[in-house]
Amino acid sequence: MTGPVARIDLDAMRHNLSRVRELAPGSPVVVAIKANAYGHGLIESAQALVDADAYGVARVEEGLQLRREGVSKKIMVLEGFASHAELMLCQGRDFELVIHDISQITQLEDYLTSERTHHASQDDAAFVVWIKIDTGMHRIGIPAGESRAAIEKLRQLPNVKLVGILTHMASADDRKSDYTQLQLQQFESCIDPELEVSIANSACLLNWPQSVMGWVRPGIMLYGASPFSDSTAADEGLQAVMTLRTHLIAVHELKKGDAVGYGGAWRCPEDMRIGVAAIGYGDGYPRHAPNGTPVLVDGKHAALAGRVSMDMITIDLRNVAQARVGSSVVLWGEGLPVEEVAAAAGTISYELFCRLTARVKFRYEGKELLNHL
Ligand SMILES: *Cc1c(COP(=O)(O)O)cnc(C)c1O
């Protein structure tokens, strides 16, 4: 069978969670499984990570999907709700909703007022919330200077339980930047002795121990990729989880000067062999990956030669004398760190993982050890 297969090593995922525990002993862990667990499969990943303390998703719909699958664990919705209708969907789902904007507090207030008139019981109107504080990233979050007022406001709302405050770091993946330290100082000014705290994503866990307090929120490291541009997963004590593989479906002997693929983006510098592998941007392989982007053919280093097509890529086989139709081609994973591919393609591992399409077949290993949700 041709066509790309993503092998997902769930034991490696579990190993990476144990690495989080090592780095944050005593901290409860919210595993970020938003965006289909960074492209690894929401339910399988949730099952593999069942020892976590909570699941973190971006949107309400993702939380609902987990509940529909029978997940009873705590679910943190990192963007919270966006409308009255979504609040209604959240009711009784036992979510922890992140409030990042004053408008959400108003919505919550309005919702509770109108629902009181409609519901005899007030119990099912209870919402558990966190406040996200903007300490300098300027994406989402209530400005640090307004956090005290927001905390007070939420404390006054009936049927709302405020459990904690969190923030997100803009430059934690940059070891040389002092911005993380500045954001930490901002955050410290907002700490309330009665509230939980949460700061650390993967880069914080691996590089900023001073940010590791309260709840930690790892994502990318669970999937066995380094958040830094100067290290690989192995350097960080992590194991690659995804290996994306396909096969050669054609091999050509070309002459010096022959053009390969759309636009002739590769011209053979000498007589050479070109392999054609069954994967393309229709599977999520990045079209912007240039000539020279690394791949493994039969375990040996080779490189893209020519533009990525929808269903195929073309590969310089000068380094792989034994390559033939049917040879295995690894795009990233075992033997080829995803970070190297991401760097060559001018992107990050997060995006490579997330963009895989439904045409890629997923095979899970280590599944026999999965617990039921
Ligand atoms: C996605 C996300 C994380 C996880 O980040 P990684 O860099 O993948 O570790 C943590 N916190 C929030 C709010 C997120 O949205």
XYZ file of C-alpha atoms and ligand atoms in Angstrom:
388
model
C 0.000 0.000 0.000
C 1.311 3.420 -0.850
C 0.509 6.640 0.907
C 1.795 8.231 4.071
C 1.454 6.697 7.508
C 2.059 8.496 10.798
C 3.179 6.060 13.454
C 2.417 7.371 16.916
C 4.450 5.910 19.751
C 2.231 6.243 22.807
C 4.924 4.861 25.106
C 7.134 7.757 24.039
C 4.275 10.143 24.816
C 4.003 8.633 28.289
C 7.761 8.916 28.723
C 7.527 12.616 27.859
C 4.827 13.113 30.497
C 7.129 11.494 33.042
C 9.790 14.023 31.985
C 7.296 16.793 32.843
C 6.784 15.237 36.276
C 10.564 15.180 36.760
C 10.851 18.871 35.892
C 7.860 19.917 37.980
C 7.651 17.598 40.960
C 4.471 18.223 42.892
C 2.895 20.404 40.204
C -0.461 19.400 38.783
C -0.153 18.958 35.000
C -2.611 20.210 32.366
C -1.646 18.419 29.146
C -2.315 20.578 26.079
C -4.250 18.334 23.697
C -5.847 21.112 21.670
C -5.839 20.962 17.865
C -6.329 17.194 17.792
C -3.458 16.796 20.256
C -1.129 18.759 17.970
C -2.175 16.477 15.128
C -1.499 13.247 17.068
C -5.128 12.211 17.600
C -7.225 13.693 20.401
C -8.675 10.562 21.931
C -5.630 8.303 21.650
C -3.457 11.038 23.140
C -5.945 11.689 25.934
C -5.872 7.977 26.705
C -2.087 7.801 26.670
C -1.884 10.839 28.948
C -4.539 9.661 31.368
C -2.150 10.157 34.303
C -2.251 13.914 33.782
C -4.290 16.031 36.192
C -6.265 17.843 33.501
C -6.668 18.134 29.757
C -6.114 21.519 28.130
C -8.050 22.442 24.987
C -8.342 25.771 23.209
C -12.043 25.832 22.416
C -15.324 24.744 23.929
C -16.020 22.395 21.005
C -12.843 20.448 21.741
C -13.905 20.035 25.360
C -17.348 18.857 24.297
C -15.756 16.276 22.014
C -13.792 14.872 24.965
C -16.942 14.741 27.111
C -18.827 12.977 24.281
C -16.054 10.365 24.299
C -16.715 9.783 27.975
C -13.793 11.733 29.435
C -14.529 12.617 33.041
C -11.210 14.242 33.910
C -10.885 17.971 34.513
C -10.849 19.933 31.244
C -9.416 23.435 31.025
C -10.722 25.502 28.093
C -7.825 27.843 27.407
C -9.721 30.404 25.330
C -12.887 30.086 27.373
C -16.288 30.794 25.866
C -17.127 33.302 23.175
C -20.912 33.680 23.379
C -24.081 33.103 25.342
C -24.714 30.018 23.213
C -21.325 28.584 24.115
C -21.898 29.245 27.794
C -25.083 27.256 27.503
C -23.124 24.374 25.957
C -20.614 24.567 28.807
C -23.199 24.334 31.518
C -23.027 21.065 33.420
C -19.933 19.946 31.466
C -17.607 20.526 34.361
C -15.153 22.660 32.381
C -12.673 25.102 33.845
C -13.140 28.136 31.626
C -10.417 30.678 31.088
C -11.604 34.271 31.178
C -9.218 36.463 29.241
C -11.361 39.504 28.493
C -13.618 41.763 30.516
C -16.385 41.196 27.965
C -16.546 37.560 29.073
C -17.265 38.638 32.632
C -20.167 40.742 31.376
C -21.415 37.806 29.288
C -21.203 35.520 32.284
C -23.106 38.019 34.402
C -25.826 38.379 31.755
C -26.026 34.652 31.341
C -26.440 34.014 35.052
C -29.111 36.697 35.309
C -31.163 35.317 32.429
C -30.653 31.701 33.444
C -31.906 32.372 36.957
C -35.230 33.269 35.470
C -35.293 30.065 33.418
C -33.951 27.467 35.799
C -35.413 26.391 39.095
C -32.121 24.911 40.231
C -29.059 27.091 40.486
C -26.640 24.221 40.868
C -26.320 23.532 37.175
C -25.481 27.166 36.522
C -22.152 26.871 38.321
C -19.046 27.801 36.333
C -15.485 27.209 37.376
C -13.161 29.837 35.949
C -9.555 30.970 35.741
C -8.429 34.468 34.824
C -5.790 34.822 32.158
C -3.542 37.786 32.750
C -1.659 39.604 30.028
C 1.834 40.071 31.411
C 3.347 41.289 28.161
C 2.434 38.994 25.302
C -0.460 41.236 24.246
C -2.424 38.434 22.629
C -5.168 37.492 25.065
C -5.434 38.293 28.750
C -6.676 40.926 31.137
C -3.955 43.557 31.663
C -2.011 42.932 34.870
C -3.114 46.317 36.219
C -6.791 45.368 35.879
C -6.518 41.874 37.280
C -7.404 42.850 40.847
C -10.694 44.435 39.727
C -11.502 41.411 37.537
C -10.820 39.035 40.429
C -13.144 41.035 42.705
C -15.840 41.181 40.077
C -15.771 37.415 39.516
C -15.812 36.770 43.238
C -19.085 38.664 43.459
C -20.846 36.596 40.821
C -23.145 33.969 42.276
C -22.575 30.461 40.972
C -19.110 31.268 39.705
C -16.064 29.768 41.310
C -12.772 31.491 40.542
C -9.938 29.006 41.094
C -6.828 30.612 39.705
C -4.846 32.974 37.536
C -2.620 32.099 34.614
C -0.431 33.775 32.068
C 1.442 32.826 28.921
C 5.028 33.624 27.981
C 5.873 35.269 24.680
C 9.566 34.440 24.431
C 10.241 31.464 26.650
C 11.694 29.606 23.656
C 14.442 32.244 23.458
C 17.019 31.345 26.063
C 18.766 34.696 25.724
C 15.730 36.937 26.116
C 15.031 38.595 29.469
C 11.360 39.031 28.548
C 10.285 35.927 30.465
C 11.781 37.381 33.626
C 9.890 40.662 33.067
C 6.620 38.816 32.484
C 7.203 36.799 35.657
C 7.572 39.998 37.657
C 4.312 41.314 36.231
C 2.600 38.064 37.109
C 3.932 38.040 40.654
C 2.244 41.395 41.273
C -1.109 39.714 40.517
C -0.742 36.677 42.758
C -3.536 36.228 45.292
C -2.890 33.856 48.189
C -6.274 32.220 47.710
C -5.872 31.503 44.023
C -4.021 28.801 42.118
C -1.391 29.893 39.586
C -0.268 28.564 36.210
C 2.504 29.828 33.964
C 4.733 27.169 32.450
C 4.418 25.800 28.921
C 7.039 23.397 27.545
C 9.733 26.038 27.021
C 9.238 27.301 30.585
C 9.428 23.786 31.988
C 12.652 23.078 30.142
C 14.428 26.394 30.506
C 12.852 28.685 33.128
C 12.629 26.832 36.454
C 11.621 30.063 38.196
C 8.356 29.968 36.195
C 7.521 26.439 37.303
C 4.953 26.920 40.048
C 1.391 25.760 40.496
C -0.211 24.151 37.471
C 2.057 23.475 34.496
C 0.762 23.346 30.902
C 3.080 21.351 28.622
C 2.179 20.797 24.992
C 4.875 20.290 22.376
C 7.269 18.430 24.680
C 4.670 15.692 25.205
C 4.792 15.056 21.477
C 8.559 14.689 21.584
C 9.707 17.933 20.028
C 11.882 20.660 21.462
C 10.387 24.152 21.662
C 13.856 25.623 21.076
C 15.577 26.252 17.766
C 18.943 25.223 19.194
C 18.105 21.773 20.558
C 16.389 18.551 19.564
C 14.002 16.437 21.587
C 16.804 14.041 22.513
C 18.841 16.943 23.921
C 15.884 17.731 26.176
C 15.429 14.138 27.362
C 12.326 13.690 25.218
C 11.390 10.884 22.834
C 9.965 11.480 19.368
C 6.343 10.365 19.228
C 5.431 10.717 15.545
C 7.247 9.108 12.645
C 5.806 10.130 9.295
C 6.666 7.661 6.580
C 5.841 6.885 2.966
C 7.422 5.017 0.035
C 9.094 5.651 -3.285
C 6.651 5.090 -6.134
C 9.112 5.831 -8.956
C 12.858 6.224 -9.510
C 14.310 7.984 -12.560
C 17.795 8.151 -14.051
C 18.086 11.758 -15.214
C 20.764 13.636 -17.161
C 22.736 16.701 -16.161
C 20.527 19.768 -16.772
C 17.184 17.897 -16.606
C 14.439 19.865 -14.821
C 12.341 18.215 -12.122
C 8.742 18.984 -11.124
C 6.633 22.140 -11.335
C 8.523 25.157 -12.542
C 11.664 23.083 -12.931
C 12.654 24.191 -9.451
C 15.395 21.543 -9.461
C 17.895 21.168 -12.315
C 20.119 18.113 -12.098
C 23.697 19.354 -11.569
C 24.954 16.034 -12.962
C 23.571 12.710 -14.178
C 21.685 11.463 -11.149
C 18.735 9.500 -9.792
C 15.559 11.180 -8.604
C 13.003 9.343 -6.465
C 9.315 10.169 -6.288
C 7.617 9.613 -2.906
C 3.901 9.449 -2.219
C 3.368 12.463 0.027
C 2.597 16.076 -0.745
C 0.896 19.165 0.537
C -2.435 17.340 0.178
C -1.223 15.253 3.114
C 0.045 18.285 4.985
C 3.693 18.113 3.992
C 4.695 21.789 3.692
C 4.705 23.073 0.128
C 7.200 25.740 1.080
C 9.850 23.110 2.015
C 12.734 24.038 -0.303
C 15.323 22.012 -2.182
C 17.604 20.430 0.395
C 14.944 19.761 3.042
C 16.096 16.508 4.674
C 14.333 13.144 4.304
C 15.523 9.596 4.988
C 15.384 7.024 2.209
C 15.999 3.472 3.403
C 17.425 5.055 6.546
C 19.941 7.223 4.671
C 20.010 10.993 4.480
C 18.635 12.429 1.268
C 17.069 15.748 0.321
C 14.126 17.272 -1.512
C 14.886 18.185 -5.106
C 12.126 20.175 -6.739
C 8.854 21.678 -5.638
C 6.445 19.814 -3.370
C 3.307 18.739 -5.296
C -0.105 17.895 -3.885
C 0.488 14.133 -3.824
C 4.213 13.713 -4.378
C 7.675 14.965 -3.569
C 10.854 14.429 -5.580
C 14.086 13.416 -3.886
C 17.778 13.626 -4.735
C 18.958 10.003 -4.474
C 22.673 10.588 -5.019
C 23.357 9.510 -1.451
C 21.183 6.394 -1.547
C 22.511 3.983 -4.144
C 20.217 1.162 -3.042
C 16.974 3.179 -3.320
C 14.298 1.618 -5.535
C 10.538 1.665 -5.932
C 9.102 0.627 -2.590
C 11.958 2.064 -0.507
C 10.872 3.553 2.793
C 10.919 7.346 3.055
C 10.824 9.011 6.484
C 9.746 12.660 6.466
C 10.388 13.145 10.182
C 10.534 11.139 13.379
C 12.728 8.099 13.938
C 16.217 8.919 12.655
C 15.250 12.405 11.472
C 14.415 14.972 14.163
C 11.322 16.976 13.249
C 13.163 20.120 14.393
C 15.628 19.712 11.484
C 12.825 19.467 8.959
C 10.997 22.418 10.506
C 14.142 24.563 10.398
C 14.773 23.670 6.744
C 11.151 24.473 5.863
C 11.172 27.769 7.765
C 8.555 26.713 10.282
C 8.215 24.995 13.667
C 7.462 21.399 14.610
C 4.071 22.484 16.010
C 2.893 23.502 12.555
C 4.274 20.417 10.805
C 2.358 18.190 13.233
C -0.867 20.186 13.147
C -1.175 20.467 9.404
C -1.303 16.735 8.584
C -4.549 16.047 6.758
C -7.106 13.271 7.053
C -5.458 11.495 4.116
C -2.567 10.411 6.368
C -3.206 7.069 8.058
C -2.453 6.911 11.748
C -1.038 3.785 13.423
C -0.777 3.730 17.193
C 1.869 1.756 19.051
C 1.745 1.040 22.749
C -2.021 1.092 22.622
C -2.407 -2.211 24.458
C -1.396 -0.366 27.609
C -4.064 2.289 27.210
C -6.416 2.842 30.048
C -10.047 3.458 29.459
C -11.094 7.042 29.701
C -0.931 25.526 23.695
C -0.750 26.134 25.022
C 0.220 25.641 25.903
C 1.229 24.591 25.522
O 2.328 25.227 24.883
P 3.604 24.416 24.377
O 4.512 25.459 23.841
O 3.122 23.500 23.310
O 4.146 23.686 25.543
C 0.258 26.198 27.175
N -0.586 27.190 27.541
C -1.501 27.696 26.701
C -2.394 28.784 27.157
C -1.615 27.199 25.424
O -2.530 27.707 24.602
